[in-house]
Amino acid sequence: MKHLFTIAISLLAFITTASAQTEQENAPLKATSKRRVSVHDPSVVYNPTSKRYYIFGSHKAGAYTTDKMNWTQANPKWKVGSNNNADNKIAFVTPAVKKVKKGGVEVDFPAFNAMDWAGRTDASYNIDGNMWAPDVIWNPTMNKWCMYLSINGDQWHSSIILLTADNITGPYLYQGPIVISGFDNGDHTFKDTDLELVLGTLNTLPSRYNGTWATTGKPSLPNNIDPCVFYDEEGKLWIAYGSWSGGIFMLELDEETGLRDYDVTYTTSDGDPYFGKRIAGGYYVSGEGPYIEHIGNYYYLFMSYGFFSPDGGYEMRVFRSTKPDGPYEDASNRSAIFSSYVMNYGTGSSDTRGTKLMGAYNLWGEQTVGECAQGHNSIIAAPDGRTYLIYHTKFNNGTIYHEVRTHQVFVNKDGWLVAAPFEYNGETITDEQIATTQPFTKEELAGTYSLLIHKYKMDYQNMEEVTPISITLSTDGKISGDKTGTWSIEEGTGYIKLTVGGVAYNGVVFEEKMDGVNANVISITAIAKTGVSIWAYNPTLPTTAIKDIQTSNALKDAWHTLDGRRLNSEPTTKGLYIRNGKKILVR
């Protein structure tokens, strides 16, 4: 069986070689006015100077937006000497930093050639397809934009390196390594890494690093890819990283250099002296793309389980903690760390830990092409008081094409995150408003809804998708239709609870715009303690939601546009109209 990362390299190389023109030709998958981009593994950062949100992704991809809906391509550049647009083959060869501090004393920093390390035993190695999942952050102490980039190699011969720039899109200059994996006593000798800088002088490699680097039979060691760098609420700088193999690890960084803090030590009791503290995974259980963000009262850890191909079962799972380095748990208090190997995604899964934000789905609203393999996300608690989830999605259309999506995210009454059922379309609702304002009365919420249940254990290999079913919420708090149960809204708030099929879901209700049409709907997003999420929407808003239009005899027994203009016949184009004083969605 082919190794996971061999498959990954071949797929990503295929994506990389596709021209931007071809991607744009394939882009319009549904009627929309959004300007789309293809950035795999998008990591978001806000630039307050330009008031732009930037995303950076694998293979030197990047883009920016001001409205979270329309994106403009903006790929970073590398700096080598006076060359401000250096080739990938020379960009990661010679680090700029020669000395670092340990114990208050300056010591030599290894002249680590990241490209050589990744391709040292691979004659066909191509750096162009192996610059994976960067994360960019502004370091106010350094007064620099800092990019943490994975340079991926075969058999765990990977590293995470730091590059810095004065401008957010570069050019970025290679500073040095953060953490290195795959070292041994042979071709990838540990003497070429910073292992001795961490552990002290070694005559030979410690036994825990000898033999099989990662296996299902032991906690194992990480493949050093997928960095996420963040400041905690106390101003300390951290990096979370790792993929499959030994799981996700964390290290403290030096705020003054952006590099590893060599004065912080770690143990084997909760991780590894070199790799740091393990916060998730282990035993070769799936899980990659860690991203940590402080939202409200918690640090939330996002991971993507499964493999990232359209039929690979990729999906986002969430854990939380009151501390930046854990322990991280899900809504059922299950740890993000595994104590033995299990299959944790797909129909063969015996483990469903981690709240699931969404999975493969189709026929939702105006959707005609199913979304699948959503993941390797980032998330941002933005300056505008809202939280945005940004991820790449693939499609059930026989290709491996991918695009960026943005959904607003809310915190439910229990402090768990729920994603808006539709893409972000300029909505202005905030968590503070959800907690203090009731958007609809119980009578206005009564009606028929389309419902999606984002279940676990999907048959991803056969491209299974969840599709909508129909339920009706009645004013007496009952749910009928394809599923039965009860519902209630907390008075004075947007917090809603639905018990569907015997499972209780806690979430929020609000008004948002449906994708692909100029129509607002009542939306519900909620999650159960089991980690299963549901989405629901009602396309008919209550009469009281109609703005600046008076219900009168003139509006009855005829179709009107939202601004009150009477139509001579039933509308023939999609959109939101008024008839008999009520909003009606025409599809």
Coordinates of C-alpha atoms in Angstrom, one line a residue:
M1 CA 0.0 0.0 0.0
K2 CA 1.3 3.4 -0.9
H3 CA 2.4 5.6 1.9
L4 CA 0.1 8.5 2.8
F5 CA 2.6 11.2 2.0
T6 CA 3.6 9.7 -1.4
I7 CA 0.0 9.9 -2.4
A8 CA -0.2 13.5 -1.0
I9 CA 2.9 14.6 -3.0
S10 CA 1.5 13.2 -6.3
L11 CA -1.9 14.8 -5.8
L12 CA -0.5 18.2 -4.7
A13 CA 2.0 18.2 -7.6
F14 CA -0.9 17.7 -10.0
I15 CA -2.7 20.6 -8.4
T16 CA 0.4 22.8 -8.6
T17 CA 1.0 22.1 -12.3
A18 CA -2.5 23.2 -13.2
S19 CA -2.4 26.7 -14.6
A20 CA -4.2 29.6 -13.0
Q21 CA -6.2 30.0 -16.3
T22 CA -7.4 26.4 -16.1
E23 CA -8.5 26.9 -12.5
Q24 CA -10.5 30.0 -13.4
E25 CA -12.2 28.2 -16.3
N26 CA -13.3 25.5 -13.9
A27 CA -14.3 27.9 -11.1
P28 CA -18.0 28.8 -11.8
L29 CA -19.6 25.9 -10.2
K30 CA -22.9 27.7 -9.4
A31 CA -24.5 31.0 -10.1
T32 CA -22.7 33.6 -7.9
S33 CA -21.2 37.0 -8.0
K34 CA -18.3 36.1 -5.8
R35 CA -14.7 36.2 -7.1
R36 CA -13.2 32.9 -6.2
V37 CA -9.7 31.7 -5.7
S38 CA -7.9 28.3 -5.3
V39 CA -5.7 28.3 -2.3
H40 CA -5.1 24.9 -0.7
D41 CA -4.7 24.9 3.1
P42 CA -5.7 28.6 3.5
S43 CA -4.3 30.3 6.6
V44 CA -5.9 33.7 7.4
V45 CA -4.3 36.9 8.8
Y46 CA -5.6 40.4 9.0
N47 CA -3.5 43.4 7.9
P48 CA -4.9 46.5 9.8
T49 CA -2.9 48.9 7.6
S50 CA -4.6 47.9 4.4
K51 CA -7.7 46.5 6.1
R52 CA -7.4 43.4 4.1
Y53 CA -7.7 39.7 5.1
Y54 CA -4.9 37.7 3.5
I55 CA -4.7 33.9 3.1
F56 CA -1.6 31.9 2.4
G57 CA -1.6 28.3 1.3
S58 CA 0.5 25.4 0.0
H59 CA 2.8 25.8 -3.0
K60 CA 3.3 29.6 -2.7
A61 CA -0.4 30.4 -3.1
G62 CA -2.0 33.5 -1.6
A63 CA -4.9 35.9 -1.9
Y64 CA -6.6 38.8 -0.1
T65 CA -10.1 40.2 0.4
T66 CA -11.7 43.2 2.1
D67 CA -15.2 41.8 2.3
K68 CA -14.5 38.0 2.9
M69 CA -16.5 37.3 -0.2
N70 CA -14.4 38.4 -3.2
W71 CA -10.8 37.4 -3.4
T72 CA -7.8 38.7 -5.4
Q73 CA -4.7 36.5 -6.0
A74 CA -1.6 37.7 -4.2
N75 CA 1.2 35.1 -4.1
P76 CA 4.2 35.7 -1.8
K77 CA 7.7 36.1 -3.0
W78 CA 11.1 34.9 -1.7
K79 CA 14.2 37.0 -1.1
V80 CA 17.8 35.7 -1.5
G81 CA 20.5 38.4 -1.3
S82 CA 19.4 41.2 -3.6
N83 CA 17.0 39.0 -5.5
N84 CA 13.5 39.8 -4.4
N85 CA 11.8 37.2 -6.5
A86 CA 14.1 34.2 -5.9
D87 CA 13.4 30.7 -7.3
N88 CA 12.1 28.1 -4.9
K89 CA 15.2 26.0 -5.4
I90 CA 17.5 28.6 -3.7
A91 CA 15.1 30.2 -1.2
F92 CA 15.5 27.9 1.7
V93 CA 19.2 27.0 1.5
T94 CA 21.1 29.4 3.7
P95 CA 19.5 30.8 6.9
A96 CA 20.1 34.4 7.8
V97 CA 20.4 33.7 11.6
K98 CA 23.8 32.5 12.7
K99 CA 23.5 32.7 16.5
V100 CA 20.7 32.2 19.0
K101 CA 20.5 32.5 22.7
K102 CA 20.4 29.6 25.2
G103 CA 20.8 30.2 28.9
G104 CA 21.5 33.9 28.2
V105 CA 24.6 32.9 26.1
E106 CA 24.9 33.2 22.3
V107 CA 25.5 29.8 20.6
D108 CA 25.9 28.7 17.1
F109 CA 22.7 28.1 15.1
P110 CA 22.9 25.2 12.6
A111 CA 23.2 26.3 8.9
F112 CA 20.2 24.1 8.0
N113 CA 19.6 23.6 4.3
A114 CA 15.9 22.8 4.3
M115 CA 15.6 21.9 0.7
D116 CA 18.6 19.6 0.8
W117 CA 17.2 17.9 3.9
A118 CA 13.8 17.2 2.3
G119 CA 15.3 15.8 -1.0
R120 CA 18.6 14.4 0.3
T121 CA 17.7 10.7 -0.6
D122 CA 15.2 11.4 -3.3
A123 CA 16.7 12.0 -6.8
S124 CA 13.4 13.1 -8.2
Y125 CA 12.6 15.6 -5.4
N126 CA 10.8 18.7 -6.6
I127 CA 10.5 21.6 -4.1
D128 CA 7.7 23.2 -6.1
G129 CA 5.1 20.7 -4.9
N130 CA 6.5 20.5 -1.3
M131 CA 6.0 24.0 0.2
W132 CA 3.1 23.1 2.4
A133 CA 0.6 25.0 4.6
P134 CA 2.3 28.2 5.7
D135 CA 1.0 30.4 8.5
V136 CA 1.7 34.1 8.6
I137 CA 1.6 36.3 11.7
W138 CA 2.7 39.9 12.5
N139 CA 5.4 40.0 15.2
P140 CA 5.3 43.5 16.8
T141 CA 8.6 42.9 18.7
M142 CA 10.5 42.1 15.5
N143 CA 8.3 44.6 13.5
K144 CA 8.1 41.9 10.8
W145 CA 5.7 39.7 9.1
C146 CA 6.7 36.1 10.0
M147 CA 5.9 33.2 7.7
Y148 CA 6.2 29.6 9.2
L149 CA 6.5 27.2 6.2
S150 CA 6.6 23.4 5.9
I151 CA 9.2 22.1 3.6
N152 CA 8.0 18.5 3.1
G153 CA 10.1 15.5 2.3
D154 CA 9.6 11.8 2.0
Q155 CA 9.7 9.4 5.0
W156 CA 9.2 12.3 7.6
H157 CA 12.3 14.2 6.3
S158 CA 10.5 17.5 6.8
S159 CA 11.1 20.8 8.5
I160 CA 9.2 23.9 9.6
I161 CA 11.2 27.1 8.9
L162 CA 10.8 30.8 9.6
L163 CA 10.9 33.5 6.9
T164 CA 10.4 37.2 7.6
A165 CA 9.4 40.3 5.5
D166 CA 8.6 43.9 5.8
N167 CA 5.5 43.6 3.6
I168 CA 2.8 40.9 4.0
T169 CA 3.3 39.5 0.6
G170 CA 7.1 39.6 0.8
P171 CA 9.7 39.2 -0.3
Y172 CA 10.3 36.7 2.6
L173 CA 13.9 35.9 3.7
Y174 CA 14.8 32.5 5.2
Q175 CA 15.8 33.0 8.9
G176 CA 16.3 29.4 10.1
P177 CA 14.6 26.1 11.2
I178 CA 12.0 25.9 13.9
V179 CA 11.8 22.1 14.2
I180 CA 13.0 19.2 12.0
S181 CA 11.8 15.6 11.7
G182 CA 13.1 12.4 10.2
F183 CA 16.7 12.6 11.5
D184 CA 18.7 9.4 12.0
N185 CA 22.3 8.1 12.3
G186 CA 22.6 7.7 8.6
D187 CA 22.0 10.0 5.6
H188 CA 19.8 12.3 7.6
T189 CA 22.2 12.6 10.5
F190 CA 21.0 14.4 13.6
K191 CA 24.3 16.3 13.6
D192 CA 22.8 18.5 10.7
T193 CA 19.9 19.6 12.9
D194 CA 19.4 21.5 16.1
L195 CA 18.8 18.4 18.2
E196 CA 22.1 18.9 20.2
L197 CA 21.2 22.5 20.7
V198 CA 18.1 21.3 22.5
L199 CA 19.4 18.1 24.2
G200 CA 23.1 18.8 24.6
T201 CA 26.1 17.0 22.9
L202 CA 25.2 13.5 21.9
N203 CA 27.5 10.6 20.9
T204 CA 24.7 8.8 19.2
L205 CA 21.0 9.3 18.5
P206 CA 18.8 8.4 21.5
S207 CA 16.9 5.2 21.1
R208 CA 13.5 6.7 21.0
Y209 CA 14.4 8.3 17.6
N210 CA 15.9 5.0 16.2
G211 CA 14.0 2.5 14.1
T212 CA 10.5 3.1 12.7
W213 CA 9.8 6.8 13.0
A214 CA 6.0 6.3 13.3
T215 CA 3.8 3.3 13.7
T216 CA 0.4 2.3 15.1
G217 CA 2.1 0.4 17.8
K218 CA 3.4 3.4 19.8
P219 CA 2.6 7.1 20.3
S220 CA 5.2 7.9 17.7
L221 CA 6.9 11.0 16.4
P222 CA 5.5 13.8 14.2
N223 CA 6.0 14.7 10.6
N224 CA 6.9 18.3 10.9
I225 CA 4.4 20.0 8.6
D226 CA 1.3 22.2 9.0
P227 CA 2.4 25.0 11.4
C228 CA 0.0 27.2 13.3
V229 CA 1.5 30.2 15.2
F230 CA -0.4 32.3 17.6
Y231 CA -0.1 34.6 20.6
D232 CA -2.0 33.5 23.7
E233 CA -4.0 35.9 25.9
E234 CA -0.9 36.6 28.0
G235 CA 1.2 37.5 24.9
K236 CA 3.2 34.3 24.7
L237 CA 4.1 33.0 21.2
W238 CA 3.3 29.4 20.4
I239 CA 3.5 27.0 17.4
A240 CA 1.3 24.0 17.0
Y241 CA 2.3 21.6 14.2
G242 CA 2.4 18.0 13.1
S243 CA 0.4 15.6 11.0
W244 CA -0.8 12.0 11.4
S245 CA 2.2 10.0 12.7
G246 CA 2.7 11.1 16.3
G247 CA 0.0 13.7 16.3
I248 CA 0.0 17.4 17.0
F249 CA 2.8 18.9 19.1
M250 CA 3.4 22.4 20.6
L251 CA 6.5 24.5 21.2
E252 CA 7.0 27.9 22.8
L253 CA 8.7 30.4 20.5
D254 CA 11.0 33.3 21.3
E255 CA 9.0 36.6 20.8
E256 CA 12.2 38.5 20.0
T257 CA 13.4 36.2 17.2
G258 CA 10.3 34.2 16.2
L259 CA 12.5 31.1 16.4
R260 CA 12.3 28.3 19.0
D261 CA 12.7 29.3 22.7
Y262 CA 15.7 27.1 23.5
D263 CA 15.3 27.8 27.3
V264 CA 12.0 25.9 27.5
T265 CA 12.3 22.2 28.2
Y266 CA 9.9 19.3 27.6
T267 CA 9.6 15.7 28.8
T268 CA 8.6 12.3 27.5
S269 CA 5.7 12.2 30.0
D270 CA 3.5 14.4 27.8
G271 CA 5.4 14.5 24.6
D272 CA 9.1 14.6 23.6
P273 CA 12.2 16.6 24.8
Y274 CA 12.8 17.8 21.2
F275 CA 9.4 17.9 19.6
G276 CA 7.6 19.5 22.6
K277 CA 4.2 18.8 24.1
R278 CA 1.7 16.5 22.4
I279 CA -1.8 18.0 22.4
A280 CA -3.6 15.7 19.9
G281 CA -3.4 12.5 18.0
G282 CA -0.7 9.8 18.3
Y283 CA -0.4 6.1 17.3
Y284 CA -0.7 7.1 13.6
V285 CA -4.3 8.2 14.0
S286 CA -5.4 10.6 11.3
G287 CA -5.4 14.3 12.0
E288 CA -3.5 17.2 10.4
G289 CA -3.7 21.0 9.8
P290 CA -3.9 22.2 13.4
Y291 CA -5.2 25.7 13.9
I292 CA -5.7 27.3 17.3
E293 CA -7.8 30.5 18.0
H294 CA -9.0 32.1 21.2
I295 CA -12.7 32.9 20.9
G296 CA -14.8 34.0 23.8
N297 CA -13.7 32.0 26.9
Y298 CA -11.7 29.2 25.2
Y299 CA -8.9 28.2 22.9
Y300 CA -10.3 26.1 20.1
L301 CA -8.2 23.5 18.3
F302 CA -9.2 22.7 14.8
M303 CA -8.0 19.6 13.0
S304 CA -8.8 17.9 9.7
Y305 CA -9.3 14.1 9.9
G306 CA -9.1 11.9 6.9
F307 CA -7.2 12.3 3.6
F308 CA -7.7 15.5 1.6
S309 CA -8.7 14.0 -1.8
P310 CA -12.4 14.4 -2.8
D311 CA -13.0 10.7 -1.8
G312 CA -10.6 10.8 1.2
G313 CA -13.1 11.6 4.0
Y314 CA -11.6 15.0 4.9
E315 CA -13.6 16.8 7.6
M316 CA -13.0 19.4 10.3
R317 CA -13.1 18.5 14.0
V318 CA -13.0 20.9 16.9
F319 CA -11.7 20.6 20.5
R320 CA -11.3 23.3 23.2
S321 CA -9.3 24.2 26.3
T322 CA -8.9 27.0 28.8
K323 CA -5.2 26.9 28.2
P324 CA -3.3 27.4 25.0
D325 CA -1.4 24.1 25.3
G326 CA -4.3 22.1 26.5
P327 CA -5.6 19.7 27.6
Y328 CA -8.0 19.8 24.6
E329 CA -11.4 18.0 24.8
D330 CA -14.6 17.8 22.8
A331 CA -18.2 18.3 23.8
S332 CA -18.3 14.9 25.4
N333 CA -15.1 15.5 27.4
R334 CA -13.1 13.2 25.1
S335 CA -9.4 14.0 24.9
A336 CA -7.9 15.0 21.5
I337 CA -5.0 12.7 22.4
F338 CA -5.3 9.0 21.5
S339 CA -4.0 6.2 23.7
S340 CA -4.0 3.5 20.9
Y341 CA -4.6 3.3 17.2
V342 CA -8.2 3.5 16.0
M343 CA -9.8 4.4 12.6
N344 CA -11.3 7.8 13.3
Y345 CA -13.2 8.7 10.1
G346 CA -15.4 7.1 7.5
T347 CA -17.7 4.2 7.8
G348 CA -15.1 2.0 9.4
S349 CA -14.6 4.5 12.2
S350 CA -14.8 3.2 15.8
D351 CA -14.1 6.7 17.2
T352 CA -16.1 9.9 16.7
R353 CA -14.3 12.4 19.0
G354 CA -14.1 16.0 18.0
T355 CA -17.1 18.1 17.2
K356 CA -17.8 18.0 13.4
L357 CA -18.5 21.3 11.9
M358 CA -19.7 20.0 8.5
G359 CA -19.2 17.1 6.1
A360 CA -19.9 16.4 2.4
Y361 CA -23.3 17.7 1.4
N362 CA -25.4 18.5 -1.7
L363 CA -28.7 20.0 -2.8
W364 CA -28.6 22.6 -0.1
G365 CA -30.4 25.8 -1.1
E366 CA -29.5 26.4 -4.7
Q367 CA -26.6 24.0 -4.6
T368 CA -26.3 21.6 -7.6
V369 CA -22.7 20.4 -7.2
G370 CA -21.8 18.7 -3.8
E371 CA -19.1 20.0 -1.6
C372 CA -16.8 17.5 0.0
A373 CA -13.4 17.1 1.6
Q374 CA -13.7 20.5 3.4
G375 CA -10.8 21.2 5.6
H376 CA -7.3 22.4 6.5
N377 CA -9.1 25.5 7.7
S378 CA -8.1 28.6 9.6
I379 CA -10.4 30.8 11.7
I380 CA -10.2 34.4 12.8
A381 CA -11.9 36.3 15.6
A382 CA -11.9 39.4 13.5
P383 CA -11.7 43.1 14.5
D384 CA -15.3 43.6 13.3
G385 CA -16.6 41.5 16.3
R386 CA -17.4 38.4 14.2
T387 CA -15.7 35.1 13.7
Y388 CA -14.9 33.6 10.3
L389 CA -14.1 30.1 9.3
I390 CA -12.0 29.9 6.1
Y391 CA -11.2 26.5 4.5
H392 CA -10.8 24.8 1.1
T393 CA -13.4 22.6 -0.3
K394 CA -13.4 20.1 -3.1
F395 CA -16.4 19.0 -5.2
N396 CA -18.3 15.9 -6.2
N397 CA -17.8 16.6 -9.9
G398 CA -15.0 14.1 -10.8
T399 CA -12.1 16.5 -10.4
I400 CA -9.6 17.5 -7.6
Y401 CA -10.3 21.1 -8.1
H402 CA -10.6 23.2 -4.9
E403 CA -11.8 26.6 -3.9
V404 CA -11.8 28.8 -0.7
R405 CA -15.0 29.1 1.3
T406 CA -15.9 31.4 4.2
H407 CA -18.6 30.8 6.8
Q408 CA -19.4 32.9 9.8
V409 CA -19.1 31.0 13.1
F410 CA -21.1 31.5 16.3
V411 CA -20.7 30.4 19.9
N412 CA -23.7 28.5 21.2
K413 CA -25.0 28.7 24.8
D414 CA -22.7 25.9 25.8
G415 CA -19.6 27.6 24.4
W416 CA -19.3 25.4 21.3
L417 CA -18.8 26.7 17.8
V418 CA -21.4 26.3 15.1
A419 CA -21.0 27.3 11.5
A420 CA -23.5 29.3 9.5
P421 CA -25.5 27.1 7.0
F422 CA -24.5 29.3 4.1
E423 CA -21.4 31.2 3.0
Y424 CA -20.7 34.6 4.5
N425 CA -22.7 37.1 2.4
G426 CA -22.1 40.3 4.3
E427 CA -24.3 39.5 7.4
T428 CA -23.7 41.8 10.4
I429 CA -24.9 39.7 13.3
T430 CA -22.5 39.2 16.1
D431 CA -22.3 36.8 19.1
E432 CA -23.1 39.7 21.4
Q433 CA -26.4 40.2 19.5
I434 CA -27.2 36.5 19.6
A435 CA -26.8 36.6 23.4
T436 CA -28.9 39.7 23.9
T437 CA -31.5 40.0 21.1
Q438 CA -34.3 37.7 20.0
P439 CA -34.5 37.9 16.2
F440 CA -37.9 36.2 15.8
T441 CA -40.9 35.4 17.9
K442 CA -41.9 31.8 18.4
E443 CA -44.8 32.4 16.0
E444 CA -42.5 33.8 13.4
L445 CA -40.1 30.8 13.7
A446 CA -42.9 28.3 13.1
G447 CA -42.8 26.9 9.6
T448 CA -41.3 24.3 7.3
Y449 CA -37.5 24.0 7.2
S450 CA -34.9 22.1 5.1
L451 CA -32.6 20.2 7.5
L452 CA -29.1 18.8 7.0
I453 CA -27.6 16.4 9.6
H454 CA -23.8 16.3 9.3
K455 CA -23.4 12.8 10.5
Y456 CA -20.2 10.9 11.3
K457 CA -19.2 7.7 9.6
M458 CA -19.8 8.6 6.0
D459 CA -19.0 6.4 3.0
Y460 CA -16.5 8.9 1.6
Q461 CA -14.9 6.4 -0.8
N462 CA -18.2 6.2 -2.7
M463 CA -18.7 10.0 -2.4
E464 CA -21.6 9.8 0.1
E465 CA -23.3 13.2 0.7
V466 CA -25.9 14.2 3.2
T467 CA -28.9 15.9 1.6
P468 CA -31.8 17.9 3.0
I469 CA -34.9 16.5 4.7
S470 CA -38.0 18.4 5.7
I471 CA -39.2 19.3 9.2
T472 CA -41.9 21.6 10.4
L473 CA -41.6 23.7 13.6
S474 CA -45.1 24.4 15.1
T475 CA -45.9 27.1 17.6
D476 CA -46.6 24.5 20.3
G477 CA -42.9 23.6 20.3
K478 CA -43.3 20.4 18.4
I479 CA -41.2 19.2 15.4
S480 CA -42.9 17.0 12.7
G481 CA -42.0 15.8 9.2
D482 CA -39.1 13.5 8.2
K483 CA -37.9 13.8 11.8
T484 CA -39.9 14.4 15.0
G485 CA -39.1 16.1 18.2
T486 CA -39.3 19.4 20.1
W487 CA -37.9 22.9 19.9
S488 CA -37.6 26.1 22.0
I489 CA -36.0 29.5 21.8
E490 CA -34.5 31.2 24.9
E491 CA -36.5 34.4 25.4
G492 CA -34.6 37.6 24.6
T493 CA -31.8 35.7 22.8
G494 CA -31.0 34.0 19.5
Y495 CA -30.2 30.7 21.3
I496 CA -32.3 27.8 20.1
K497 CA -32.6 24.2 21.1
L498 CA -33.9 21.4 18.9
T499 CA -34.4 17.8 19.9
V500 CA -34.5 15.8 16.7
G501 CA -34.8 12.1 16.6
G502 CA -34.1 11.9 20.3
V503 CA -30.8 14.0 20.1
A504 CA -30.6 17.4 21.6
Y505 CA -28.9 20.2 19.6
N506 CA -28.0 23.6 21.0
G507 CA -27.4 26.4 18.6
V508 CA -28.4 29.8 17.3
V509 CA -31.0 31.2 14.9
F510 CA -30.5 34.3 12.8
E511 CA -31.2 35.8 9.4
E512 CA -28.7 35.3 6.5
K513 CA -28.6 35.4 2.8
M514 CA -28.8 32.1 0.8
D515 CA -26.0 31.3 -1.5
G516 CA -26.5 32.0 -5.2
V517 CA -29.7 34.0 -4.9
N518 CA -30.6 37.4 -3.5
A519 CA -32.8 36.1 -0.8
N520 CA -32.6 36.2 3.0
V521 CA -33.7 33.2 5.0
I522 CA -34.2 32.1 8.6
S523 CA -31.1 30.0 9.4
I524 CA -30.5 27.6 12.3
T525 CA -27.1 26.0 13.1
A526 CA -26.7 23.8 16.2
I527 CA -24.6 21.0 17.6
A528 CA -25.1 18.0 19.9
K529 CA -22.8 16.8 22.7
T530 CA -22.1 13.8 20.4
G531 CA -20.4 16.3 18.1
V532 CA -22.9 16.1 15.3
S533 CA -23.9 19.4 13.7
I534 CA -27.2 20.3 12.0
W535 CA -28.2 23.1 9.7
A536 CA -31.7 24.3 8.9
Y537 CA -33.3 27.1 6.9
N538 CA -36.8 28.4 6.2
P539 CA -36.9 30.3 2.9
T540 CA -40.0 32.3 3.9
L541 CA -39.3 35.2 6.3
P542 CA -42.1 36.4 8.6
T543 CA -44.0 39.5 7.4
T544 CA -42.4 41.6 10.2
A545 CA -39.1 41.1 8.6
I546 CA -40.1 43.0 5.4
K547 CA -38.4 46.3 5.6
D548 CA -39.9 49.6 4.3
I549 CA -43.0 48.0 2.8
Q550 CA -46.5 48.4 4.2
T551 CA -48.9 45.4 3.9
S552 CA -52.0 46.7 2.2
N553 CA -54.7 45.5 -0.3
A554 CA -52.4 46.8 -3.0
L555 CA -49.9 44.1 -2.2
K556 CA -52.3 41.3 -2.1
D557 CA -53.3 38.9 -4.8
A558 CA -50.3 39.9 -6.9
W559 CA -46.6 39.5 -7.1
H560 CA -44.3 42.4 -6.1
T561 CA -40.6 43.0 -5.9
L562 CA -39.1 43.8 -2.5
D563 CA -39.3 47.6 -3.2
G564 CA -43.0 47.3 -3.8
R565 CA -43.1 47.3 -7.6
R566 CA -46.0 45.2 -8.9
L567 CA -45.4 42.5 -11.5
N568 CA -47.8 41.8 -14.3
S569 CA -47.4 38.0 -13.9
E570 CA -45.6 35.4 -11.8
P571 CA -41.9 36.0 -11.7
T572 CA -39.7 34.0 -14.1
T573 CA -36.3 34.8 -12.5
K574 CA -35.0 33.5 -9.2
G575 CA -35.1 35.7 -6.2
L576 CA -37.1 37.0 -3.3
Y577 CA -40.6 38.5 -3.9
I578 CA -43.7 39.5 -2.0
R579 CA -47.1 38.0 -2.4
N580 CA -50.0 38.5 0.0
G581 CA -47.8 40.5 2.3
K582 CA -45.2 37.6 2.7
K583 CA -41.8 37.1 1.4
I584 CA -41.7 34.2 -1.1
L585 CA -38.5 32.7 -2.5
V586 CA -38.8 31.8 -6.2
R587 CA -36.2 29.2 -7.4

